[in-house]
mmCIF file with all atom_site columns, C-alpha atoms in Angstrom:
data_model
loop_
_atom_site.group_PDB
_atom_site.id
_atom_site.type_symbol
_atom_site.label_atom_id
_atom_site.label_alt_id
_atom_site.label_comp_id
_atom_site.label_asym_id
_atom_site.label_entity_id
_atom_site.label_seq_id
_atom_site.pdbx_PDB_ins_code
_atom_site.Cartn_x
_atom_site.Cartn_y
_atom_site.Cartn_z
_atom_site.occupancy
_atom_site.B_iso_or_equiv
_atom_site.pdbx_formal_charge
_atom_site.auth_seq_id
_atom_site.auth_comp_id
_atom_site.auth_asym_id
_atom_site.auth_atom_id
_atom_site.pdbx_PDB_model_num
ATOM 1  C CA . MET X 1 1  ? 53.386 48.452 -26.177 1.00 0.00 ? 135 MET X CA 1
ATOM 2  C CA . GLU X 1 2  ? 53.635 44.676 -28.199 1.00 0.00 ? 136 GLU X CA 1
ATOM 3  C CA . ILE X 1 3  ? 55.409 43.819 -31.615 1.00 0.00 ? 137 ILE X CA 1
ATOM 4  C CA . LYS X 1 4  ? 54.396 40.888 -33.915 1.00 0.00 ? 138 LYS X CA 1
ATOM 5  C CA . PHE X 1 5  ? 54.995 40.039 -36.935 1.00 0.00 ? 139 PHE X CA 1
ATOM 6  C CA . GLN X 1 6  ? 52.475 37.794 -38.206 1.00 0.00 ? 140 GLN X CA 1
ATOM 7  C CA . THR X 1 7  ? 50.389 37.527 -41.922 1.00 0.00 ? 141 THR X CA 1
ATOM 8  C CA . LYS X 1 8  ? 46.995 39.185 -42.411 1.00 0.00 ? 142 LYS X CA 1
ATOM 9  C CA . GLU X 1 9  ? 45.192 36.166 -42.197 1.00 0.00 ? 143 GLU X CA 1
ATOM 10 C CA . GLU X 1 10 ? 46.710 34.947 -38.843 1.00 0.00 ? 144 GLU X CA 1
ATOM 11 C CA . SER X 1 11 ? 45.542 38.417 -37.521 1.00 0.00 ? 145 SER X CA 1
ATOM 12 C CA . LYS X 1 12 ? 41.761 38.211 -38.797 1.00 0.00 ? 146 LYS X CA 1
ATOM 13 C CA . LYS X 1 13 ? 41.955 34.984 -37.081 1.00 0.00 ? 147 LYS X CA 1
ATOM 14 C CA . GLN X 1 14 ? 43.519 35.907 -34.053 1.00 0.00 ? 148 GLN X CA 1
ATOM 15 C CA . GLN X 1 15 ? 40.870 39.192 -33.591 1.00 0.00 ? 149 GLN X CA 1
ATOM 16 C CA . LEU X 1 16 ? 38.812 37.297 -34.860 1.00 0.00 ? 150 LEU X CA 1
ATOM 17 C CA . GLU X 1 17 ? 38.900 34.335 -31.245 1.00 0.00 ? 151 GLU X CA 1
ATOM 18 C CA . GLU X 1 18 ? 39.488 37.771 -29.025 1.00 0.00 ? 152 GLU X CA 1
ATOM 19 C CA . PHE X 1 19 ? 36.096 39.057 -30.283 1.00 0.00 ? 153 PHE X CA 1
ATOM 20 C CA . LEU X 1 20 ? 33.820 35.495 -29.983 1.00 0.00 ? 154 LEU X CA 1
ATOM 21 C CA . LYS X 1 21 ? 35.675 35.405 -26.202 1.00 0.00 ? 155 LYS X CA 1
ATOM 22 C CA . LEU X 1 22 ? 34.155 37.841 -25.204 1.00 0.00 ? 156 LEU X CA 1
ATOM 23 C CA . SER X 1 23 ? 29.953 38.034 -23.623 1.00 0.00 ? 157 SER X CA 1
ATOM 24 C CA . GLY X 1 24 ? 27.417 39.577 -25.930 1.00 0.00 ? 158 GLY X CA 1
ATOM 25 C CA . GLY X 1 25 ? 26.816 42.611 -24.343 1.00 0.00 ? 159 GLY X CA 1
ATOM 26 C CA . GLU X 1 26 ? 30.453 43.139 -24.489 1.00 0.00 ? 160 GLU X CA 1
ATOM 27 C CA . ARG X 1 27 ? 30.675 42.400 -27.950 1.00 0.00 ? 161 ARG X CA 1
ATOM 28 C CA . VAL X 1 28 ? 27.831 45.253 -28.284 1.00 0.00 ? 162 VAL X CA 1
ATOM 29 C CA . TRP X 1 29 ? 29.596 48.133 -26.626 1.00 0.00 ? 163 TRP X CA 1
ATOM 30 C CA . HIS X 1 30 ? 32.802 46.806 -28.969 1.00 0.00 ? 164 HIS X CA 1
ATOM 31 C CA . PHE X 1 31 ? 30.985 47.673 -32.247 1.00 0.00 ? 165 PHE X CA 1
ATOM 32 C CA . PHE X 1 32 ? 29.468 51.256 -30.773 1.00 0.00 ? 166 PHE X CA 1
ATOM 33 C CA . SER X 1 33 ? 33.302 52.162 -29.849 1.00 0.00 ? 167 SER X CA 1
ATOM 34 C CA . THR X 1 34 ? 34.663 51.183 -32.651 1.00 0.00 ? 168 THR X CA 1
ATOM 35 C CA . SER X 1 35 ? 32.332 52.434 -34.816 1.00 0.00 ? 169 SER X CA 1
ATOM 36 C CA . ALA X 1 36 ? 32.552 56.193 -32.346 1.00 0.00 ? 170 ALA X CA 1
ATOM 37 C CA . GLN X 1 37 ? 36.153 55.601 -33.365 1.00 0.00 ? 171 GLN X CA 1
ATOM 38 C CA . ILE X 1 38 ? 35.664 55.428 -36.655 1.00 0.00 ? 172 ILE X CA 1
ATOM 39 C CA . ASN X 1 39 ? 33.875 58.837 -36.712 1.00 0.00 ? 173 ASN X CA 1
ATOM 40 C CA . ARG X 1 40 ? 36.971 60.167 -35.959 1.00 0.00 ? 174 ARG X CA 1
ATOM 41 C CA . PHE X 1 41 ? 38.968 59.670 -39.362 1.00 0.00 ? 175 PHE X CA 1
ATOM 42 C CA . PRO X 1 42 ? 38.685 62.783 -41.664 1.00 0.00 ? 176 PRO X CA 1
ATOM 43 C CA . ARG X 1 43 ? 36.748 62.820 -44.358 1.00 0.00 ? 177 ARG X CA 1
ATOM 44 C CA . LYS X 1 44 ? 36.357 64.334 -47.705 1.00 0.00 ? 178 LYS X CA 1
ATOM 45 C CA . ASN X 1 45 ? 32.955 64.784 -47.402 1.00 0.00 ? 179 ASN X CA 1
ATOM 46 C CA . LYS X 1 46 ? 31.219 67.008 -44.390 1.00 0.00 ? 180 LYS X CA 1
ATOM 47 C CA . ILE X 1 47 ? 28.413 64.930 -42.937 1.00 0.00 ? 181 ILE X CA 1
ATOM 48 C CA . GLU X 1 48 ? 25.856 67.612 -42.465 1.00 0.00 ? 182 GLU X CA 1
ATOM 49 C CA . LYS X 1 49 ? 23.432 68.332 -39.252 1.00 0.00 ? 183 LYS X CA 1
ATOM 50 C CA . THR X 1 50 ? 20.380 66.959 -39.797 1.00 0.00 ? 184 THR X CA 1
ATOM 51 C CA . ASP X 1 51 ? 17.108 66.286 -37.270 1.00 0.00 ? 185 ASP X CA 1
ATOM 52 C CA . ASN X 1 52 ? 16.904 62.924 -36.825 1.00 0.00 ? 186 ASN X CA 1
ATOM 53 C CA . PHE X 1 53 ? 17.383 60.983 -34.239 1.00 0.00 ? 187 PHE X CA 1
ATOM 54 C CA . VAL X 1 54 ? 20.487 60.625 -32.427 1.00 0.00 ? 188 VAL X CA 1
ATOM 55 C CA . ILE X 1 55 ? 22.093 58.239 -29.680 1.00 0.00 ? 189 ILE X CA 1
ATOM 56 C CA . HIS X 1 56 ? 24.657 59.599 -27.863 1.00 0.00 ? 190 HIS X CA 1
ATOM 57 C CA . ILE X 1 57 ? 26.449 56.926 -25.824 1.00 0.00 ? 191 ILE X CA 1
ATOM 58 C CA . ASN X 1 58 ? 28.971 57.384 -23.114 1.00 0.00 ? 192 ASN X CA 1
ATOM 59 C CA . LEU X 1 59 ? 31.732 55.372 -23.948 1.00 0.00 ? 193 LEU X CA 1
ATOM 60 C CA . LYS X 1 60 ? 33.528 55.457 -20.718 1.00 0.00 ? 194 LYS X CA 1
ATOM 61 C CA . ASP X 1 61 ? 30.912 55.242 -18.484 1.00 0.00 ? 195 ASP X CA 1
ATOM 62 C CA . ALA X 1 62 ? 30.210 51.924 -20.124 1.00 0.00 ? 196 ALA X CA 1
ATOM 63 C CA . SER X 1 63 ? 33.627 50.068 -19.799 1.00 0.00 ? 197 SER X CA 1
ATOM 64 C CA . ARG X 1 64 ? 33.514 50.744 -16.482 1.00 0.00 ? 198 ARG X CA 1
ATOM 65 C CA . LYS X 1 65 ? 30.121 48.826 -15.683 1.00 0.00 ? 199 LYS X CA 1
ATOM 66 C CA . LEU X 1 66 ? 31.700 46.396 -17.888 1.00 0.00 ? 200 LEU X CA 1
ATOM 67 C CA . GLU X 1 67 ? 34.594 45.347 -15.235 1.00 0.00 ? 201 GLU X CA 1
#
């Protein structure tokens, strides 16, 4: 683990530069992965199950394909 002391602006700039180095497909998978991780955070409002169309993506298998 690496600890860096930097400003918020420096951190955001570095994250953006690293993200832009990714290919288009890698950016899409990064978005899906981040979206899936956000859904694991606790929330006040409970999500009700609906009959909406849902796409399930196995991110572990997808990340292996990108390597």
